[in-house]
Short mmCIF file of C-alpha atoms in Angstrom, two decimals:
data_model
loop_
_atom_site.label_atom_id
_atom_site.label_comp_id
_atom_site.label_asym_id
_atom_site.label_seq_id
_atom_site.Cartn_x
_atom_site.Cartn_y
_atom_site.Cartn_z
CA MET H 530 18.54 -5.36 2.78
CA ASN H 531 17.29 -3.69 -0.41
CA GLU H 532 16.32 -0.04 -0.62
CA GLU H 533 12.58 -0.72 -0.62
CA LYS H 534 12.76 -2.86 2.51
CA ARG H 535 15.08 -0.38 4.19
CA ARG H 536 12.54 2.36 3.59
CA GLU H 537 9.74 0.19 4.92
CA LEU H 538 11.77 -0.59 8.04
CA VAL H 539 12.20 3.14 8.70
CA GLU H 540 8.47 3.74 8.13
CA VAL H 541 7.47 0.91 10.45
CA LEU H 542 9.81 2.18 13.17
CA ALA H 543 8.54 5.73 12.72
CA ASP H 544 5.06 4.36 13.29
CA ASP H 545 5.99 2.29 16.35
CA ALA H 546 9.58 1.99 17.53
CA ARG H 547 8.74 -0.46 20.28
CA ARG H 548 8.40 -3.55 18.13
CA SER H 549 10.82 -6.38 18.75
CA THR H 550 13.45 -7.24 16.18
CA ASP H 551 11.78 -10.61 15.69
CA ASP H 552 8.43 -9.02 14.91
CA LEU H 553 10.02 -6.48 12.59
CA ALA H 554 11.70 -9.33 10.78
CA ARG H 555 8.40 -11.22 10.45
CA MET H 556 6.54 -8.13 9.26
CA LEU H 557 9.13 -7.31 6.63
CA ASP H 558 9.76 -10.90 5.62
CA ALA H 559 13.44 -10.53 6.50
CA SER H 560 15.83 -12.22 8.93
CA ALA H 561 16.21 -10.87 12.47
CA ASP H 562 19.94 -10.55 11.86
CA ASP H 563 19.43 -8.36 8.81
CA VAL H 564 16.98 -6.16 10.68
CA GLU H 565 19.38 -5.75 13.60
CA LYS H 566 22.25 -4.84 11.28
CA GLU H 567 20.15 -2.44 9.26
CA ILE H 568 18.94 -0.62 12.36
CA GLU H 569 22.53 -0.20 13.53
CA ALA H 570 23.52 1.13 10.13
CA LEU H 571 20.60 3.56 10.09
CA GLU H 572 21.58 4.77 13.55
CA ASP H 573 25.22 5.21 12.48
CA GLU H 574 24.17 7.14 9.39
CA GLY H 575 22.04 9.42 11.53
CA VAL H 576 18.79 8.39 9.85
CA LEU H 577 17.44 7.09 13.15
CA ARG H 578 18.14 9.76 15.75
CA GLY H 579 16.40 8.32 18.75
CA TYR H 580 13.31 6.59 20.14
CA THR H 581 10.82 8.16 22.51
CA ALA H 582 7.28 7.65 23.74
CA VAL H 583 4.39 9.96 22.92
CA VAL H 584 3.14 10.80 26.42
CA ASP H 585 -0.11 12.43 27.33
CA TRP H 586 1.23 14.19 30.43
CA GLU H 587 -2.19 15.42 31.39
CA GLU H 588 -3.37 11.82 31.81
CA PHE H 589 -0.33 11.33 34.02
CA ASP H 590 -1.40 14.29 36.20
CA ASP H 591 1.76 16.13 35.39
CA ASP H 592 1.05 19.83 34.96
CA ARG H 593 4.00 20.75 32.87
CA ALA H 594 3.79 23.75 30.58
CA GLU H 595 4.58 23.93 26.92
CA ALA H 596 4.85 26.85 24.54
CA TYR H 597 5.60 27.57 20.91
CA VAL H 598 7.98 30.48 20.61
CA GLU H 599 8.42 32.48 17.42
CA VAL H 600 11.90 33.93 17.22
CA ASN H 601 13.20 36.63 14.90
CA VAL H 602 16.92 37.11 14.42
CA SER H 603 19.24 39.42 12.57
CA LEU H 604 22.27 37.94 10.89
CA ASP H 605 25.68 39.44 10.17
CA ARG H 606 28.81 38.35 8.31
CA GLU H 607 30.08 36.25 11.20
CA THR H 608 26.80 34.74 12.32
CA ASP H 609 24.43 32.53 10.34
CA TYR H 610 21.28 30.61 11.26
CA VAL H 611 23.22 27.50 12.27
CA ASP H 612 25.27 29.40 14.82
CA ILE H 613 22.17 30.77 16.50
CA ALA H 614 20.32 27.48 16.29
CA ASP H 615 23.26 25.70 17.89
CA ARG H 616 23.19 28.05 20.78
CA ILE H 617 19.47 27.79 21.44
CA ALA H 618 19.18 24.05 20.82
CA ARG H 619 21.56 23.24 23.64
CA PHE H 620 19.03 24.21 26.30
CA PRO H 621 17.19 21.11 27.54
CA GLU H 622 13.98 23.16 27.79
CA VAL H 623 13.96 23.43 23.97
CA THR H 624 12.35 20.21 22.72
CA SER H 625 12.25 21.18 19.07
CA LEU H 626 13.76 23.90 16.96
CA THR H 627 13.02 24.60 13.33
CA LEU H 628 13.90 27.28 10.81
CA VAL H 629 10.72 28.31 9.04
CA SER H 630 9.62 30.52 6.16
CA GLY H 631 7.25 33.42 6.77
CA ASN H 632 7.00 36.17 9.37
CA TYR H 633 9.57 34.81 11.78
CA ASP H 634 12.77 32.80 11.55
CA PHE H 635 12.83 30.07 14.18
CA GLY H 636 9.97 28.11 15.72
CA LEU H 637 10.79 26.63 19.11
CA THR H 638 8.91 24.27 21.34
CA VAL H 639 9.73 24.91 24.96
CA GLU H 640 8.79 22.65 27.85
CA ALA H 641 9.17 23.39 31.55
CA ASP H 642 7.53 22.56 34.89
CA SER H 643 5.26 25.59 34.92
CA MET H 644 4.19 28.60 32.86
CA ASN H 645 6.39 30.75 35.08
CA ASP H 646 9.37 28.58 34.27
CA VAL H 647 8.65 28.80 30.55
CA SER H 648 8.33 32.60 30.74
CA ALA H 649 11.52 32.88 32.73
CA PHE H 650 13.35 30.66 30.30
CA VAL H 651 12.27 32.69 27.28
CA SER H 652 13.02 36.05 28.87
CA GLU H 653 16.27 35.07 30.57
CA LYS H 654 17.81 32.60 28.16
CA VAL H 655 16.34 33.11 24.70
CA ALA H 656 15.54 36.81 24.37
CA PRO H 657 18.97 38.01 25.58
CA VAL H 658 20.84 36.19 22.79
CA PRO H 659 22.37 39.17 20.91
CA GLU H 660 21.17 38.18 17.43
CA ILE H 661 17.58 37.64 18.60
CA THR H 662 15.49 40.70 17.90
CA GLN H 663 12.04 39.53 18.93
CA THR H 664 10.20 36.62 20.56
CA VAL H 665 6.49 35.82 20.62
CA THR H 666 5.40 33.10 23.05
CA HIS H 667 2.23 31.01 22.57
CA PHE H 668 1.34 28.82 25.53
CA VAL H 669 -0.23 25.49 24.66
CA MET H 670 -3.72 25.35 26.17
CA ASP H 671 -4.83 21.91 25.09
CA LYS H 672 -3.43 19.20 22.90
CA TYR H 673 -5.45 17.14 20.44
CA LYS H 674 -2.87 15.34 18.38
CA GLU H 675 0.85 14.79 18.68
CA ARG H 676 3.13 13.03 16.23
CA GLY H 677 0.21 11.25 14.63
CA PHE H 678 -1.47 10.19 17.86
CA GLY H 679 -4.85 11.62 18.78
CA MET H 680 -5.05 12.74 22.42
CA GLY H 681 -8.78 12.13 22.77
CA ASP H 682 -10.46 8.92 23.86
CA GLY H 683 -9.63 5.90 21.75
CA ASP H 684 -11.95 4.75 18.98
CA ASP H 685 -13.98 1.72 19.90
CA ASP H 686 -14.05 -1.10 17.41
CA GLU H 687 -17.72 -1.34 16.61
CA ARG H 688 -17.43 -4.13 14.09
CA LEU H 689 -19.29 -7.38 14.63
CA SER H 690 -16.88 -9.89 16.17
CA VAL H 691 -17.50 -12.44 13.42
CA SER H 692 -18.75 -11.52 9.96
CA PRO H 693 -18.67 -13.05 6.49
CA MET Y 433 -52.17 -18.81 7.65
CA LYS Y 434 -53.39 -20.54 10.79
CA ASP Y 435 -53.25 -18.85 14.23
CA GLY Y 436 -50.53 -16.45 13.21
CA ASN Y 437 -48.30 -19.34 12.19
CA TRP Y 438 -46.16 -18.30 9.26
CA SER Y 439 -44.31 -21.56 8.65
CA GLY Y 440 -46.59 -22.51 5.80
CA GLU Y 441 -46.31 -19.04 4.30
CA ILE Y 442 -42.56 -18.68 3.95
CA ALA Y 443 -41.51 -19.27 0.37
CA GLU Y 444 -39.83 -22.60 -0.22
CA ARG Y 445 -36.67 -21.13 -1.74
CA VAL Y 446 -36.21 -19.13 1.48
CA ARG Y 447 -37.24 -21.89 3.87
CA THR Y 448 -34.81 -24.37 2.38
CA VAL Y 449 -31.76 -22.14 2.71
CA PRO Y 450 -30.12 -22.79 6.10
CA PRO Y 451 -28.87 -19.86 8.19
CA SER Y 452 -25.21 -19.04 7.62
CA GLY Y 453 -22.79 -21.21 9.62
CA ILE Y 454 -20.95 -18.05 10.44
CA ARG Y 455 -23.88 -16.89 12.49
CA ARG Y 456 -23.34 -19.59 15.12
CA PHE Y 457 -19.75 -18.50 15.59
CA PHE Y 458 -20.79 -14.92 15.89
CA GLU Y 459 -23.17 -15.89 18.70
CA LEU Y 460 -20.52 -17.97 20.48
CA ALA Y 461 -18.01 -15.12 20.23
CA GLU Y 462 -20.54 -12.60 21.52
CA GLU Y 463 -20.95 -14.63 24.72
CA GLN Y 464 -17.36 -13.99 25.73
CA GLU Y 465 -15.92 -10.71 26.92
CA ASP Y 466 -12.31 -10.23 25.94
CA VAL Y 467 -12.37 -11.90 22.59
CA ILE Y 468 -9.67 -11.00 20.11
CA SER Y 469 -11.43 -11.52 16.86
CA LEU Y 470 -9.74 -12.76 13.73
CA GLY Y 471 -13.21 -13.56 12.48
CA VAL Y 472 -14.05 -10.20 10.97
CA GLY Y 473 -14.58 -9.89 7.24
CA GLU Y 474 -14.07 -6.15 7.01
CA PRO Y 475 -11.21 -3.67 7.43
CA ASP Y 476 -10.30 -2.33 10.86
CA PHE Y 477 -9.43 1.01 9.28
CA SER Y 478 -11.96 3.77 8.77
CA ALA Y 479 -12.63 5.16 5.32
CA PRO Y 480 -10.02 7.74 4.23
CA TRP Y 481 -10.82 11.09 5.83
CA GLY Y 482 -11.09 12.78 2.44
CA ALA Y 483 -13.91 10.43 1.48
CA ARG Y 484 -15.67 10.88 4.81
CA GLU Y 485 -15.33 14.64 4.54
CA ALA Y 486 -16.85 14.55 1.04
CA GLY Y 487 -19.84 12.65 2.50
CA ILE Y 488 -20.25 15.20 5.28
CA SER Y 489 -20.00 18.08 2.87
CA SER Y 490 -22.59 16.52 0.54
CA LEU Y 491 -24.98 16.37 3.49
CA GLU Y 492 -24.22 19.96 4.50
CA THR Y 493 -25.09 21.15 1.02
CA GLY Y 494 -28.30 19.16 1.04
CA ARG Y 495 -27.42 16.47 -1.49
CA THR Y 496 -29.93 13.99 -0.18
CA SER Y 497 -32.03 13.16 -3.21
CA TYR Y 498 -32.01 10.08 -5.45
CA THR Y 499 -29.39 9.86 -8.14
CA ALA Y 500 -29.71 8.41 -11.64
CA ASN Y 501 -30.60 4.71 -11.45
CA ARG Y 502 -27.19 3.64 -12.65
CA GLY Y 503 -25.44 6.03 -10.27
CA LYS Y 504 -24.15 9.57 -10.63
CA ARG Y 505 -22.61 10.13 -14.04
CA GLU Y 506 -19.55 11.69 -12.38
CA LEU Y 507 -19.00 8.55 -10.33
CA ARG Y 508 -19.43 6.23 -13.32
CA GLU Y 509 -16.84 8.29 -15.18
CA GLU Y 510 -14.40 8.02 -12.27
CA ILE Y 511 -15.01 4.27 -12.12
CA ALA Y 512 -14.38 3.93 -15.86
CA ARG Y 513 -11.13 5.84 -15.46
CA ASP Y 514 -10.05 3.87 -12.39
CA VAL Y 515 -10.60 0.35 -13.74
CA ARG Y 516 -8.30 1.07 -16.70
CA ARG Y 517 -5.53 0.28 -14.20
CA TYR Y 518 -6.55 -3.34 -14.67
CA GLY Y 519 -6.90 -3.08 -18.42
CA LEU Y 520 -10.70 -2.91 -18.14
CA ASP Y 521 -12.47 -0.56 -20.51
CA TYR Y 522 -16.18 0.16 -19.93
CA SER Y 523 -18.45 2.96 -21.04
CA PRO Y 524 -19.94 5.06 -18.21
CA GLU Y 525 -23.00 5.45 -20.43
CA ASP Y 526 -24.37 1.90 -20.48
CA GLU Y 527 -21.77 -0.59 -19.21
CA ILE Y 528 -21.44 0.48 -15.58
CA ILE Y 529 -24.00 0.34 -12.78
CA VAL Y 530 -23.46 1.57 -9.23
CA THR Y 531 -25.03 -0.75 -6.65
CA THR Y 532 -25.70 -0.89 -2.94
CA GLY Y 533 -22.58 -2.88 -2.17
CA VAL Y 534 -21.22 -5.66 -4.36
CA SER Y 535 -23.87 -7.82 -2.72
CA GLU Y 536 -26.67 -6.05 -4.53
CA GLY Y 537 -24.76 -6.21 -7.81
CA VAL Y 538 -24.29 -9.96 -7.51
CA ASP Y 539 -27.94 -10.45 -6.59
CA LEU Y 540 -29.03 -8.36 -9.59
CA ALA Y 541 -26.89 -10.49 -11.88
CA PHE Y 542 -28.32 -13.75 -10.50
CA ARG Y 543 -31.84 -12.51 -11.04
CA ALA Y 544 -31.26 -10.78 -14.36
CA LEU Y 545 -29.20 -13.47 -16.06
CA PHE Y 546 -30.57 -16.82 -14.87
CA ASP Y 547 -33.94 -18.53 -15.21
CA PRO Y 548 -35.50 -21.06 -12.86
CA GLY Y 549 -33.82 -24.38 -13.61
CA ASP Y 550 -30.57 -22.76 -14.72
CA THR Y 551 -27.42 -23.86 -12.94
CA VAL Y 552 -24.76 -21.53 -11.58
CA ALA Y 553 -21.39 -23.02 -10.70
CA VAL Y 554 -20.02 -21.56 -7.45
CA ALA Y 555 -16.28 -21.85 -6.86
CA GLN Y 556 -15.71 -22.81 -3.23
CA PRO Y 557 -14.62 -22.12 -0.52
CA ALA Y 558 -16.51 -18.90 -1.10
CA TYR Y 559 -18.13 -15.89 0.44
CA VAL Y 560 -21.25 -17.30 2.09
CA SER Y 561 -23.81 -15.35 0.04
CA TYR Y 562 -23.36 -16.79 -3.42
CA GLU Y 563 -25.16 -20.11 -3.00
CA PRO Y 564 -28.19 -18.64 -1.21
CA GLY Y 565 -28.26 -15.82 -3.77
CA VAL Y 566 -28.50 -18.30 -6.63
CA THR Y 567 -31.28 -20.15 -4.81
CA PHE Y 568 -33.23 -16.97 -4.05
CA ALA Y 569 -33.05 -16.16 -7.77
CA GLY Y 570 -34.70 -19.52 -8.49
CA ALA Y 571 -31.64 -21.11 -10.08
CA GLU Y 572 -29.59 -24.08 -8.86
CA PRO Y 573 -26.15 -23.62 -7.29
CA LEU Y 574 -23.47 -26.15 -8.22
CA PRO Y 575 -20.50 -26.16 -5.82
CA VAL Y 576 -17.10 -26.38 -7.51
CA PRO Y 577 -14.57 -27.22 -4.79
CA THR Y 578 -11.02 -25.93 -5.12
CA ARG Y 579 -8.19 -27.67 -3.32
CA ALA Y 580 -5.40 -26.73 -0.95
CA GLU Y 581 -2.98 -28.58 -3.28
CA ASP Y 582 -3.89 -26.07 -6.00
CA GLU Y 583 -3.52 -23.20 -3.53
CA PHE Y 584 -7.31 -22.87 -3.75
CA LYS Y 585 -7.16 -21.66 -7.32
CA LEU Y 586 -9.96 -22.54 -9.71
CA THR Y 587 -8.76 -24.91 -12.42
CA TYR Y 588 -10.09 -26.38 -15.65
CA ASP Y 589 -10.12 -29.83 -14.04
CA ALA Y 590 -12.00 -28.64 -10.96
CA LEU Y 591 -14.71 -27.14 -13.17
CA ARG Y 592 -14.90 -30.24 -15.36
CA ASP Y 593 -14.91 -32.69 -12.42
CA ALA Y 594 -17.73 -30.80 -10.69
CA GLY Y 595 -19.84 -31.01 -13.84
CA ALA Y 596 -19.78 -27.27 -14.48
CA GLY Y 597 -19.75 -27.93 -18.23
CA ASP Y 598 -23.54 -28.18 -18.07
CA ALA Y 599 -23.93 -25.02 -16.02
CA ASP Y 600 -25.15 -21.71 -17.39
CA GLY Y 601 -22.94 -19.49 -15.34
CA LEU Y 602 -19.99 -19.38 -12.98
CA ILE Y 603 -19.35 -17.13 -10.00
CA TYR Y 604 -16.04 -16.83 -8.23
CA CYS Y 605 -14.10 -14.35 -6.14
CA TYR Y 606 -10.37 -13.70 -6.54
CA PRO Y 607 -8.50 -12.44 -4.55
CA ASN Y 608 -10.52 -14.86 -2.50
CA ASN Y 609 -12.49 -14.62 0.69
CA PRO Y 610 -11.92 -16.86 2.70
CA THR Y 611 -8.65 -18.35 1.42
CA GLY Y 612 -6.63 -15.29 0.41
CA ALA Y 613 -5.82 -17.06 -2.87
CA VAL Y 614 -5.18 -15.00 -5.99
CA MET Y 615 -5.13 -16.06 -9.63
CA THR Y 616 -2.65 -14.87 -12.23
CA ARG Y 617 -3.57 -14.05 -15.79
CA ASP Y 618 -2.18 -17.38 -16.99
CA GLU Y 619 -4.15 -19.32 -14.41
CA LEU Y 620 -7.33 -17.47 -15.37
CA GLY Y 621 -6.63 -18.54 -18.94
CA GLU Y 622 -7.78 -22.11 -18.33
CA VAL Y 623 -10.93 -20.94 -16.55
CA ALA Y 624 -11.64 -18.67 -19.52
CA GLU Y 625 -11.08 -21.57 -21.90
CA PHE Y 626 -13.52 -23.75 -19.99
CA CYS Y 627 -16.15 -21.00 -19.96
CA ARG Y 628 -15.80 -20.31 -23.68
CA GLN Y 629 -15.96 -24.02 -24.56
CA ASN Y 630 -19.04 -24.57 -22.44
CA ASP Y 631 -20.69 -21.20 -23.04
CA LEU Y 632 -20.76 -20.06 -19.40
CA VAL Y 633 -21.50 -16.53 -18.26
CA VAL Y 634 -18.87 -15.45 -15.73
CA LEU Y 635 -19.58 -13.35 -12.65
CA ALA Y 636 -16.18 -12.23 -11.38
CA ASP Y 637 -16.27 -10.76 -7.88
CA GLU Y 638 -13.10 -8.67 -7.73
CA VAL Y 639 -13.86 -6.65 -4.62
CA TYR Y 640 -10.39 -7.44 -3.20
CA ALA Y 641 -8.59 -6.47 -6.44
CA ASP Y 642 -6.56 -3.71 -4.78
CA LEU Y 643 -5.41 -6.02 -2.00
CA THR Y 644 -2.80 -8.23 -3.60
CA TYR Y 645 0.71 -8.52 -2.20
CA GLU Y 646 2.91 -10.26 -4.70
CA SER Y 647 1.50 -9.48 -8.11
CA LYS Y 648 -0.93 -7.04 -9.69
CA HIS Y 649 -4.53 -8.16 -9.91
CA ALA Y 650 -5.63 -9.76 -13.19
CA SER Y 651 -9.23 -9.65 -14.39
CA ILE Y 652 -10.68 -12.45 -16.49
CA ALA Y 653 -12.59 -9.88 -18.54
CA THR Y 654 -9.28 -8.78 -20.11
CA LEU Y 655 -8.71 -12.24 -21.63
CA ASP Y 656 -9.59 -12.99 -25.26
CA GLY Y 657 -13.27 -13.57 -25.85
CA MET Y 658 -14.16 -13.01 -22.20
CA ARG Y 659 -15.33 -9.40 -22.00
CA GLU Y 660 -18.56 -10.27 -23.83
CA ARG Y 661 -19.46 -13.07 -21.38
CA THR Y 662 -18.29 -11.54 -18.09
CA VAL Y 663 -19.75 -9.21 -15.49
CA VAL Y 664 -17.08 -7.82 -13.15
CA PHE Y 665 -17.97 -6.70 -9.62
CA ASN Y 666 -16.00 -4.35 -7.46
CA GLY Y 667 -16.69 -1.75 -4.81
CA PHE Y 668 -15.49 0.45 -2.03
CA SER Y 669 -15.93 -1.81 1.00
CA LYS Y 670 -12.56 -3.45 1.17
CA ALA Y 671 -9.82 -1.32 -0.40
CA TYR Y 672 -11.41 1.94 0.78
CA ALA Y 673 -12.63 0.54 4.10
CA MET Y 674 -16.18 1.69 3.38
CA THR Y 675 -18.19 -1.46 4.20
CA GLY Y 676 -20.92 0.39 6.07
CA THR Y 677 -21.55 2.95 3.37
CA ARG Y 678 -22.67 0.12 1.06
CA LEU Y 679 -21.36 0.92 -2.36
CA GLY Y 680 -20.27 -1.30 -5.20
CA TYR Y 681 -20.45 -1.41 -8.96
CA ALA Y 682 -20.75 -3.86 -11.82
CA LEU Y 683 -19.10 -3.67 -15.22
CA GLY Y 684 -20.37 -5.62 -18.19
CA PRO Y 685 -21.73 -5.62 -21.70
CA SER Y 686 -24.61 -3.16 -22.05
CA ASP Y 687 -27.24 -5.90 -22.44
CA ALA Y 688 -26.28 -7.51 -19.14
CA VAL Y 689 -25.92 -4.24 -17.24
CA GLY Y 690 -29.16 -2.98 -18.78
CA ALA Y 691 -31.02 -6.08 -17.56
CA MET Y 692 -29.53 -5.66 -14.08
CA ASN Y 693 -30.59 -2.02 -14.11
CA ARG Y 694 -34.15 -3.06 -14.99
CA ILE Y 695 -34.38 -4.80 -11.60
CA HIS Y 696 -32.32 -2.18 -9.78
CA GLN Y 697 -34.55 0.70 -10.90
CA TYR Y 698 -37.64 -0.98 -9.49
CA THR Y 699 -36.16 -2.41 -6.31
CA MET Y 700 -33.37 -0.05 -5.23
CA LEU Y 701 -33.94 3.05 -7.37
CA SER Y 702 -30.39 4.20 -6.77
CA ALA Y 703 -27.47 3.40 -4.49
CA PRO Y 704 -27.04 5.60 -1.37
CA THR Y 705 -26.34 9.17 -2.46
CA THR Y 706 -23.99 10.13 0.38
CA ALA Y 707 -21.93 7.06 -0.36
CA GLN Y 708 -21.69 8.05 -4.01
CA TYR Y 709 -20.22 11.42 -3.10
CA MET Y 710 -17.73 9.65 -0.83
CA ALA Y 711 -16.81 7.27 -3.62
CA ILE Y 712 -16.14 10.04 -6.14
CA GLU Y 713 -13.66 11.59 -3.73
CA ALA Y 714 -12.21 8.18 -2.85
CA LEU Y 715 -11.43 7.50 -6.51
CA ARG Y 716 -10.08 10.98 -7.16
CA ARG Y 717 -7.85 11.54 -4.20
CA CYS Y 718 -7.50 8.61 -1.81
CA ALA Y 719 -5.13 6.28 -3.67
CA ASP Y 720 -2.29 7.01 -1.23
CA GLU Y 721 -4.35 5.96 1.76
CA VAL Y 722 -5.41 2.76 0.01
CA GLU Y 723 -1.76 2.00 -0.67
CA GLU Y 724 -0.82 2.65 2.96
CA MET Y 725 -3.53 0.28 4.16
CA ARG Y 726 -2.36 -2.32 1.67
CA GLN Y 727 1.19 -2.09 2.94
CA GLU Y 728 0.05 -2.43 6.53
CA TYR Y 729 -2.04 -5.49 5.62
CA ASN Y 730 1.00 -6.97 3.95
CA ARG Y 731 3.14 -6.55 7.07
CA ARG Y 732 0.44 -8.20 9.14
CA ARG Y 733 0.17 -10.99 6.59
CA ASN Y 734 3.92 -11.57 6.81
CA LEU Y 735 3.73 -11.63 10.59
CA VAL Y 736 0.83 -14.09 10.67
CA LEU Y 737 2.27 -16.42 8.03
CA SER Y 738 5.62 -16.54 9.77
CA ARG Y 739 4.15 -17.04 13.24
CA LEU Y 740 1.92 -19.88 11.98
CA GLY Y 741 4.90 -21.46 10.25
CA GLU Y 742 6.89 -21.28 13.50
CA MET Y 743 4.04 -23.11 15.24
CA GLY Y 744 4.30 -25.91 12.73
CA ILE Y 745 0.99 -25.05 11.11
CA ASP Y 746 1.00 -25.16 7.34
CA PRO Y 747 -0.24 -21.68 6.54
CA PHE Y 748 -0.63 -22.03 2.73
CA GLU Y 749 0.70 -18.75 1.43
CA ALA Y 750 -2.27 -16.46 1.01
CA LYS Y 751 -1.40 -13.68 -1.42
CA GLY Y 752 -4.45 -11.44 -1.41
CA ALA Y 753 -7.45 -10.02 0.47
CA PHE Y 754 -6.86 -9.98 4.24
CA TYR Y 755 -7.25 -13.62 5.13
CA VAL Y 756 -5.06 -16.62 5.72
CA PHE Y 757 -6.56 -20.08 5.52
CA PRO Y 758 -4.26 -22.47 7.39
CA ARG Y 759 -4.89 -26.17 7.76
CA VAL Y 760 -5.82 -27.38 11.25
CA PRO Y 761 -3.31 -29.95 12.63
CA ASP Y 762 -5.87 -32.78 12.97
CA GLY Y 763 -8.23 -31.58 10.25
CA ASP Y 764 -11.13 -30.81 12.62
CA ASP Y 765 -11.69 -27.12 11.98
CA GLU Y 766 -14.88 -26.82 13.98
CA THR Y 767 -13.45 -28.23 17.22
CA PHE Y 768 -10.27 -26.16 16.82
CA ALA Y 769 -12.29 -22.97 16.38
CA GLU Y 770 -14.67 -23.71 19.26
CA GLU Y 771 -11.94 -24.71 21.69
CA LEU Y 772 -9.72 -21.79 20.69
CA LEU Y 773 -12.60 -19.48 21.47
CA LYS Y 774 -13.33 -21.19 24.81
CA GLN Y 775 -9.77 -21.64 26.01
CA GLU Y 776 -8.02 -18.61 24.57
CA GLU Y 777 -10.80 -16.22 23.60
CA VAL Y 778 -9.60 -15.90 20.04
CA ALA Y 779 -12.29 -16.02 17.36
CA VAL Y 780 -11.56 -17.59 13.98
CA VAL Y 781 -14.01 -19.06 11.50
CA PRO Y 782 -14.00 -22.78 10.66
CA GLY Y 783 -13.38 -23.24 6.95
CA ARG Y 784 -16.34 -25.55 6.41
CA VAL Y 785 -18.85 -22.70 6.64
CA PHE Y 786 -17.45 -21.41 3.34
CA GLY Y 787 -18.50 -24.50 1.46
CA GLU Y 788 -16.81 -27.48 -0.13
CA GLY Y 789 -13.06 -27.60 0.11
CA GLY Y 790 -13.03 -25.44 3.22
CA GLU Y 791 -13.29 -28.23 5.77
CA GLY Y 792 -10.13 -28.74 7.82
CA HIS Y 793 -9.07 -25.12 7.46
CA LEU Y 794 -9.58 -21.92 9.42
CA ARG Y 795 -10.20 -18.45 8.14
CA MET Y 796 -8.13 -15.94 10.06
CA SER Y 797 -8.57 -12.32 9.17
CA TYR Y 798 -5.65 -9.97 9.67
CA ALA Y 799 -7.85 -6.91 9.42
CA THR Y 800 -6.96 -6.33 13.06
CA GLY Y 801 -4.36 -4.01 14.60
CA MET Y 802 -0.82 -5.34 14.87
CA ASP Y 803 -0.81 -5.47 18.68
CA GLU Y 804 -4.04 -7.46 18.84
CA LEU Y 805 -2.79 -9.70 16.08
CA LYS Y 806 0.39 -10.45 18.02
CA LYS Y 807 -1.59 -11.23 21.14
CA ALA Y 808 -3.83 -13.54 19.14
CA MET Y 809 -0.80 -15.34 17.69
CA ASP Y 810 0.69 -15.79 21.19
CA ARG Y 811 -2.58 -17.30 22.38
CA ILE Y 812 -2.88 -19.59 19.36
CA GLU Y 813 0.69 -20.74 19.90
CA GLY Y 814 -0.04 -21.69 23.50
CA PHE Y 815 -3.26 -23.38 22.44
CA VAL Y 816 -1.56 -25.47 19.75
CA GLU Y 817 1.24 -26.49 22.12
CA ARG Y 818 -1.23 -27.68 24.74
CA ASN Y 819 -3.73 -29.40 22.49
CA TYR Y 820 -1.93 -30.73 19.44
#
């Protein structure tokens, strides 16, 4: 598969990973075999890290809590960002972890069953890490868009059903 | 008028034009509830947010007055810059006019360039408005059928065989609605030759120019000796998904554009102002979104062509716009379309409503989300298996 098609395959999967291999092959004008092989290669190379659904938990009546946590750290000769990130990322409550520029170092997304659980997690698991000097927790109050998907009501197609 | 009866009052050139065949299919489709429609001639995307935002902001700042007849100078300058991509070079001063959709531009050209008794050759299958437009302008339409064997391209022979040598003008649309056909520069060469030999004015509707999938769009106006006899039409409806904002433009020699503007200034005054602000932004900063839409259309096109091929339907490889124009197994496009709608609730348009050469084919639009498109293909597959 050439580089252009490979890129398009990744873009199409990033848009919707649930498509069948046959449909992907049709869309990209490639053979199903090639698509299958390319996906395996991309997984092996670590380009494709996983496939998940974007869930609106509120619609599912699941009152889980989510928070963004700003984390400041102090480094020393033995400890760098990767060491600290490794340590924090292992907790299943941490759903994303990024190093950012600006007023703080790490941005975390934390998910748990309740706000209490999130608070407890931050104060008992994150804050006590020796290199962490400060945490600021922002609870998510409402969600409007996630990974490209709007969380409002869907847009109705108002076009005429048949037009010239 | 007798007893409020208008039948004797309606002008003959209006009375004699039948309602569009597409209308009947629209009514049939409207009667059913869960129709998946492949019958839509407009994008399923919304206009790029940047363009919409520019429209909103123009309203917030009170930009609600008329613009110059020919359109805002700023917009004409952006258009002049943009069409250079296709090798087209027109002066914003007197060779560009902004119109209320391409439809208005085409209508202006019919009325400005042809006299009663003139003949305008219409390449078909075609967008349904050209023939009536010629008639409303008082001229005579002359259908020029193109053929599936030629991939629905317009050829020298097709023009000659239809008697277009005696016509005064020619209108065509490539990339084509309804066939999805495109024409390369070389292929346009023979059309250009015919038009030069027979002194035809050319109206080139290029509204789908940005939507080609295998080669870059070629405009006939860039061929030798053609700029001076051609008016090119384009607009924002298709590539920028702005059908409802109604904005198009025409490019041509100053005499032609000036004559079109003479009508435009009395009948339309100026194209919608909000839409013009949207269009300026669209041309300046929305190229990436257009490209993304184009790529998505291409993936859908691939999916549809390959699914049709798997069903044993000859899809004829459409290379532009967002339509495929496959041949119906038994050649009866109307029955296929009606039964498909009744049995499977999928709306397509029978090719015959687009004029000569369209019979026996179906127009399927892939301006529909991938999931719906897949469902439609599944239903068509079942339908073909059961009935053909």
